[in-house]
Amino acid sequence: SRTMNVTWRQGAAFAGLYLLLLVVLIRPQMNFNMYVKSFFLRADYSAVMMLTYRFDLKMAVLAGPLSAATVYALTQWNAESENPNGRKMIITAVVCTYVLVLAVNFLANVLVLQQALVRFDQCPRQAWHMYCQIGGSFFKTIIADVQSLVTRCRVKRPRLSYRLR
């Protein structure tokens, strides 16, 4: 019988891959406020986008096994086996699945942000930076949640705001 020893390196790799996957699984949530200033026959319009995220617990549960399988697969790369090419092909498939899930979710979320920006005549390239800021906000929220458990003080989720016009 084989025993499975988990090293600190594997635990850290799992935590890193899991958190990275969680960041791309959050969904942007946008609230728009429109402001109109009128003066005689002229009107000035502006919009403010409040950007937060929605976190899906089911996706977080599914991200765990995928991250664990990826770490396990990578640790088996140099292991002895009867069919090393078949084993490496399976490992490559597991890693490619992880990368594919990561990339597809990231691109889908950025495209949603780009569509919202285009509706307000904004540069769609800003969406890349905005989504990275959402990811940073997610990490800050995790740290704040841990802090609130220790201090028993309620912490607000960070909100990002952007003036669009």
PDB file of C-alpha atoms in Angstrom:
ATOM      1  CA  SER A   1       0.000   0.000   0.000  1.00  0.00           C
ATOM      2  CA  ARG A   2       1.272   3.426  -0.941  1.00  0.00           C
ATOM      3  CA  THR A   3       1.007   6.301   1.457  1.00  0.00           C
ATOM      4  CA  MET A   4       0.551   9.824   0.251  1.00  0.00           C
ATOM      5  CA  ASN A   5       2.814  12.304   1.960  1.00  0.00           C
ATOM      6  CA  VAL A   6       1.902  15.915   1.374  1.00  0.00           C
ATOM      7  CA  THR A   7       4.851  18.256   1.632  1.00  0.00           C
ATOM      8  CA  TRP A   8       4.811  21.940   2.449  1.00  0.00           C
ATOM      9  CA  ARG A   9       5.680  22.653  -1.171  1.00  0.00           C
ATOM     10  CA  GLN A  10       2.644  20.710  -2.393  1.00  0.00           C
ATOM     11  CA  GLY A  11       0.410  22.422   0.158  1.00  0.00           C
ATOM     12  CA  ALA A  12       1.676  25.834  -0.887  1.00  0.00           C
ATOM     13  CA  ALA A  13       1.264  24.928  -4.566  1.00  0.00           C
ATOM     14  CA  PHE A  14      -2.323  23.821  -3.901  1.00  0.00           C
ATOM     15  CA  ALA A  15      -3.105  27.015  -1.978  1.00  0.00           C
ATOM     16  CA  GLY A  16      -1.606  29.161  -4.729  1.00  0.00           C
ATOM     17  CA  LEU A  17      -3.385  27.358  -7.570  1.00  0.00           C
ATOM     18  CA  TYR A  18      -6.661  27.300  -5.628  1.00  0.00           C
ATOM     19  CA  LEU A  19      -6.550  31.037  -4.857  1.00  0.00           C
ATOM     20  CA  LEU A  20      -5.616  31.842  -8.447  1.00  0.00           C
ATOM     21  CA  LEU A  21      -8.561  29.816  -9.687  1.00  0.00           C
ATOM     22  CA  LEU A  22     -10.895  31.450  -7.153  1.00  0.00           C
ATOM     23  CA  VAL A  23      -9.863  34.898  -8.394  1.00  0.00           C
ATOM     24  CA  VAL A  24     -10.872  34.104 -11.962  1.00  0.00           C
ATOM     25  CA  LEU A  25     -14.101  32.441 -10.841  1.00  0.00           C
ATOM     26  CA  ILE A  26     -15.453  35.624  -9.261  1.00  0.00           C
ATOM     27  CA  ARG A  27     -17.942  37.437 -11.467  1.00  0.00           C
ATOM     28  CA  PRO A  28     -17.861  41.196 -11.932  1.00  0.00           C
ATOM     29  CA  GLN A  29     -20.928  42.990 -10.653  1.00  0.00           C
ATOM     30  CA  MET A  30     -21.510  46.494 -11.951  1.00  0.00           C
ATOM     31  CA  ASN A  31     -23.840  49.200 -10.712  1.00  0.00           C
ATOM     32  CA  PHE A  32     -24.158  52.372 -12.753  1.00  0.00           C
ATOM     33  CA  ASN A  33     -25.226  55.787 -11.493  1.00  0.00           C
ATOM     34  CA  MET A  34     -26.129  58.386 -14.080  1.00  0.00           C
ATOM     35  CA  TYR A  35     -25.829  62.102 -13.366  1.00  0.00           C
ATOM     36  CA  VAL A  36     -27.278  64.834 -15.546  1.00  0.00           C
ATOM     37  CA  LYS A  37     -26.471  68.509 -15.059  1.00  0.00           C
ATOM     38  CA  SER A  38     -28.554  70.842 -17.148  1.00  0.00           C
ATOM     39  CA  PHE A  39     -28.025  74.491 -17.769  1.00  0.00           C
ATOM     40  CA  PHE A  40     -30.474  76.225 -20.088  1.00  0.00           C
ATOM     41  CA  LEU A  41     -30.470  74.147 -23.286  1.00  0.00           C
ATOM     42  CA  ARG A  42     -27.280  72.241 -22.538  1.00  0.00           C
ATOM     43  CA  ALA A  43     -27.005  68.998 -20.591  1.00  0.00           C
ATOM     44  CA  ASP A  44     -23.859  67.358 -19.261  1.00  0.00           C
ATOM     45  CA  TYR A  45     -24.040  63.642 -18.649  1.00  0.00           C
ATOM     46  CA  SER A  46     -21.762  61.555 -16.541  1.00  0.00           C
ATOM     47  CA  ALA A  47     -21.861  58.016 -15.242  1.00  0.00           C
ATOM     48  CA  VAL A  48     -20.125  56.337 -12.356  1.00  0.00           C
ATOM     49  CA  MET A  49     -19.604  52.590 -12.364  1.00  0.00           C
ATOM     50  CA  MET A  50     -19.381  50.887  -8.992  1.00  0.00           C
ATOM     51  CA  LEU A  51     -17.522  47.627  -9.498  1.00  0.00           C
ATOM     52  CA  THR A  52     -17.734  44.746  -7.057  1.00  0.00           C
ATOM     53  CA  TYR A  53     -17.813  41.001  -7.523  1.00  0.00           C
ATOM     54  CA  ARG A  54     -20.123  38.082  -6.940  1.00  0.00           C
ATOM     55  CA  PHE A  55     -18.648  34.917  -5.491  1.00  0.00           C
ATOM     56  CA  ASP A  56     -20.205  31.561  -6.369  1.00  0.00           C
ATOM     57  CA  LEU A  57     -19.719  28.963  -3.624  1.00  0.00           C
ATOM     58  CA  LYS A  58     -20.389  26.031  -5.982  1.00  0.00           C
ATOM     59  CA  MET A  59     -17.517  27.136  -8.198  1.00  0.00           C
ATOM     60  CA  ALA A  60     -15.263  27.434  -5.144  1.00  0.00           C
ATOM     61  CA  VAL A  61     -16.088  23.853  -4.199  1.00  0.00           C
ATOM     62  CA  LEU A  62     -15.324  22.650  -7.733  1.00  0.00           C
ATOM     63  CA  ALA A  63     -12.045  24.593  -7.845  1.00  0.00           C
ATOM     64  CA  GLY A  64     -10.612  22.562  -4.955  1.00  0.00           C
ATOM     65  CA  PRO A  65     -10.465  19.157  -6.670  1.00  0.00           C
ATOM     66  CA  LEU A  66      -9.172  20.666  -9.921  1.00  0.00           C
ATOM     67  CA  SER A  67      -6.360  22.450  -8.066  1.00  0.00           C
ATOM     68  CA  ALA A  68      -5.559  19.321  -6.048  1.00  0.00           C
ATOM     69  CA  ALA A  69      -5.530  17.143  -9.179  1.00  0.00           C
ATOM     70  CA  THR A  70      -3.189  19.605 -10.879  1.00  0.00           C
ATOM     71  CA  VAL A  71      -0.748  19.611  -7.967  1.00  0.00           C
ATOM     72  CA  TYR A  72      -0.885  15.807  -7.708  1.00  0.00           C
ATOM     73  CA  ALA A  73      -0.374  15.418 -11.459  1.00  0.00           C
ATOM     74  CA  LEU A  74       2.643  17.715 -11.441  1.00  0.00           C
ATOM     75  CA  THR A  75       4.224  15.802  -8.545  1.00  0.00           C
ATOM     76  CA  GLN A  76       3.893  12.580 -10.558  1.00  0.00           C
ATOM     77  CA  TRP A  77       5.803  13.892 -13.600  1.00  0.00           C
ATOM     78  CA  ASN A  78       9.108  12.189 -12.698  1.00  0.00           C
ATOM     79  CA  ALA A  79       7.588   9.127 -11.010  1.00  0.00           C
ATOM     80  CA  GLU A  80       8.547   5.666 -12.210  1.00  0.00           C
ATOM     81  CA  SER A  81       5.891   3.875 -14.273  1.00  0.00           C
ATOM     82  CA  GLU A  82       5.464   1.139 -16.865  1.00  0.00           C
ATOM     83  CA  ASN A  83       4.166   3.576 -19.451  1.00  0.00           C
ATOM     84  CA  PRO A  84       5.872   6.960 -18.900  1.00  0.00           C
ATOM     85  CA  ASN A  85       4.553   8.523 -22.121  1.00  0.00           C
ATOM     86  CA  GLY A  86       0.945   7.656 -21.273  1.00  0.00           C
ATOM     87  CA  ARG A  87       1.423   8.982 -17.747  1.00  0.00           C
ATOM     88  CA  LYS A  88       2.907  12.250 -19.007  1.00  0.00           C
ATOM     89  CA  MET A  89       0.056  12.626 -21.485  1.00  0.00           C
ATOM     90  CA  ILE A  90      -2.497  12.318 -18.647  1.00  0.00           C
ATOM     91  CA  ILE A  91      -0.525  14.800 -16.533  1.00  0.00           C
ATOM     92  CA  THR A  92      -0.407  17.224 -19.456  1.00  0.00           C
ATOM     93  CA  ALA A  93      -4.166  16.840 -19.949  1.00  0.00           C
ATOM     94  CA  VAL A  94      -4.840  17.639 -16.271  1.00  0.00           C
ATOM     95  CA  VAL A  95      -2.585  20.711 -16.346  1.00  0.00           C
ATOM     96  CA  CYS A  96      -4.097  21.867 -19.654  1.00  0.00           C
ATOM     97  CA  THR A  97      -7.592  21.501 -18.173  1.00  0.00           C
ATOM     98  CA  TYR A  98      -6.592  23.729 -15.257  1.00  0.00           C
ATOM     99  CA  VAL A  99      -5.044  26.334 -17.584  1.00  0.00           C
ATOM    100  CA  LEU A 100      -8.073  26.192 -19.892  1.00  0.00           C
ATOM    101  CA  VAL A 101     -10.545  26.763 -17.035  1.00  0.00           C
ATOM    102  CA  LEU A 102      -8.375  29.615 -15.777  1.00  0.00           C
ATOM    103  CA  ALA A 103      -8.047  31.304 -19.178  1.00  0.00           C
ATOM    104  CA  VAL A 104     -11.672  30.876 -20.268  1.00  0.00           C
ATOM    105  CA  ASN A 105     -13.059  32.348 -17.040  1.00  0.00           C
ATOM    106  CA  PHE A 106     -10.615  35.240 -17.087  1.00  0.00           C
ATOM    107  CA  LEU A 107     -11.392  36.103 -20.716  1.00  0.00           C
ATOM    108  CA  ALA A 108     -15.161  35.739 -20.236  1.00  0.00           C
ATOM    109  CA  ASN A 109     -15.143  38.134 -17.284  1.00  0.00           C
ATOM    110  CA  VAL A 110     -12.970  40.674 -19.096  1.00  0.00           C
ATOM    111  CA  LEU A 111     -15.305  40.531 -22.107  1.00  0.00           C
ATOM    112  CA  VAL A 112     -18.292  41.300 -19.877  1.00  0.00           C
ATOM    113  CA  LEU A 113     -16.480  44.350 -18.521  1.00  0.00           C
ATOM    114  CA  GLN A 114     -15.460  45.407 -22.036  1.00  0.00           C
ATOM    115  CA  GLN A 115     -19.068  45.273 -23.232  1.00  0.00           C
ATOM    116  CA  ALA A 116     -20.156  47.522 -20.373  1.00  0.00           C
ATOM    117  CA  LEU A 117     -17.371  50.001 -21.118  1.00  0.00           C
ATOM    118  CA  VAL A 118     -18.197  50.115 -24.835  1.00  0.00           C
ATOM    119  CA  ARG A 119     -21.822  51.018 -24.018  1.00  0.00           C
ATOM    120  CA  PHE A 120     -20.496  54.151 -22.309  1.00  0.00           C
ATOM    121  CA  ASP A 121     -18.038  54.978 -25.107  1.00  0.00           C
ATOM    122  CA  GLN A 122     -15.024  54.028 -22.998  1.00  0.00           C
ATOM    123  CA  CYS A 123     -11.843  52.299 -24.078  1.00  0.00           C
ATOM    124  CA  PRO A 124     -12.412  48.540 -23.741  1.00  0.00           C
ATOM    125  CA  ARG A 125      -8.747  47.940 -22.863  1.00  0.00           C
ATOM    126  CA  GLN A 126      -9.478  49.395 -19.407  1.00  0.00           C
ATOM    127  CA  ALA A 127     -11.344  46.175 -18.620  1.00  0.00           C
ATOM    128  CA  TRP A 128      -8.083  44.235 -18.201  1.00  0.00           C
ATOM    129  CA  HIS A 129      -6.878  46.596 -15.490  1.00  0.00           C
ATOM    130  CA  MET A 130     -10.317  46.726 -13.868  1.00  0.00           C
ATOM    131  CA  TYR A 131     -10.550  42.944 -13.629  1.00  0.00           C
ATOM    132  CA  CYS A 132      -7.090  42.771 -12.064  1.00  0.00           C
ATOM    133  CA  GLN A 133      -8.282  45.351  -9.522  1.00  0.00           C
ATOM    134  CA  ILE A 134     -11.290  43.140  -8.756  1.00  0.00           C
ATOM    135  CA  GLY A 135      -8.850  40.285  -8.092  1.00  0.00           C
ATOM    136  CA  GLY A 136      -6.871  42.517  -5.737  1.00  0.00           C
ATOM    137  CA  SER A 137     -10.108  43.496  -4.038  1.00  0.00           C
ATOM    138  CA  PHE A 138     -10.934  39.795  -3.603  1.00  0.00           C
ATOM    139  CA  PHE A 139      -7.589  39.160  -1.862  1.00  0.00           C
ATOM    140  CA  LYS A 140      -8.114  42.200   0.378  1.00  0.00           C
ATOM    141  CA  THR A 141     -11.529  40.831   1.303  1.00  0.00           C
ATOM    142  CA  ILE A 142     -10.056  37.453   2.247  1.00  0.00           C
ATOM    143  CA  ILE A 143      -7.517  39.160   4.501  1.00  0.00           C
ATOM    144  CA  ALA A 144     -10.225  41.413   5.967  1.00  0.00           C
ATOM    145  CA  ASP A 145     -12.464  38.394   6.647  1.00  0.00           C
ATOM    146  CA  VAL A 146      -9.680  36.660   8.541  1.00  0.00           C
ATOM    147  CA  GLN A 147      -9.033  39.897  10.418  1.00  0.00           C
ATOM    148  CA  SER A 148     -12.728  40.225  11.295  1.00  0.00           C
ATOM    149  CA  LEU A 149     -12.748  36.663  12.677  1.00  0.00           C
ATOM    150  CA  VAL A 150      -9.888  37.564  14.991  1.00  0.00           C
ATOM    151  CA  THR A 151     -11.115  41.022  16.030  1.00  0.00           C
ATOM    152  CA  ARG A 152     -14.850  40.257  15.763  1.00  0.00           C
ATOM    153  CA  CYS A 153     -15.355  43.588  13.986  1.00  0.00           C
ATOM    154  CA  ARG A 154     -17.382  43.727  10.798  1.00  0.00           C
ATOM    155  CA  VAL A 155     -15.429  44.664   7.687  1.00  0.00           C
ATOM    156  CA  LYS A 156     -16.918  46.138   4.519  1.00  0.00           C
ATOM    157  CA  ARG A 157     -16.131  44.667   1.112  1.00  0.00           C
ATOM    158  CA  PRO A 158     -14.027  47.075  -0.939  1.00  0.00           C
ATOM    159  CA  ARG A 159     -15.861  48.779  -3.823  1.00  0.00           C
ATOM    160  CA  LEU A 160     -14.173  50.183  -6.851  1.00  0.00           C
ATOM    161  CA  SER A 161     -15.634  53.205  -8.591  1.00  0.00           C
ATOM    162  CA  TYR A 162     -14.854  54.601 -12.032  1.00  0.00           C
ATOM    163  CA  ARG A 163     -16.079  57.807 -13.626  1.00  0.00           C
ATOM    164  CA  LEU A 164     -17.093  56.992 -17.175  1.00  0.00           C
ATOM    165  CA  ARG A 165     -17.917  60.391 -18.689  1.00  0.00           C
TER     166      ARG A 165
END
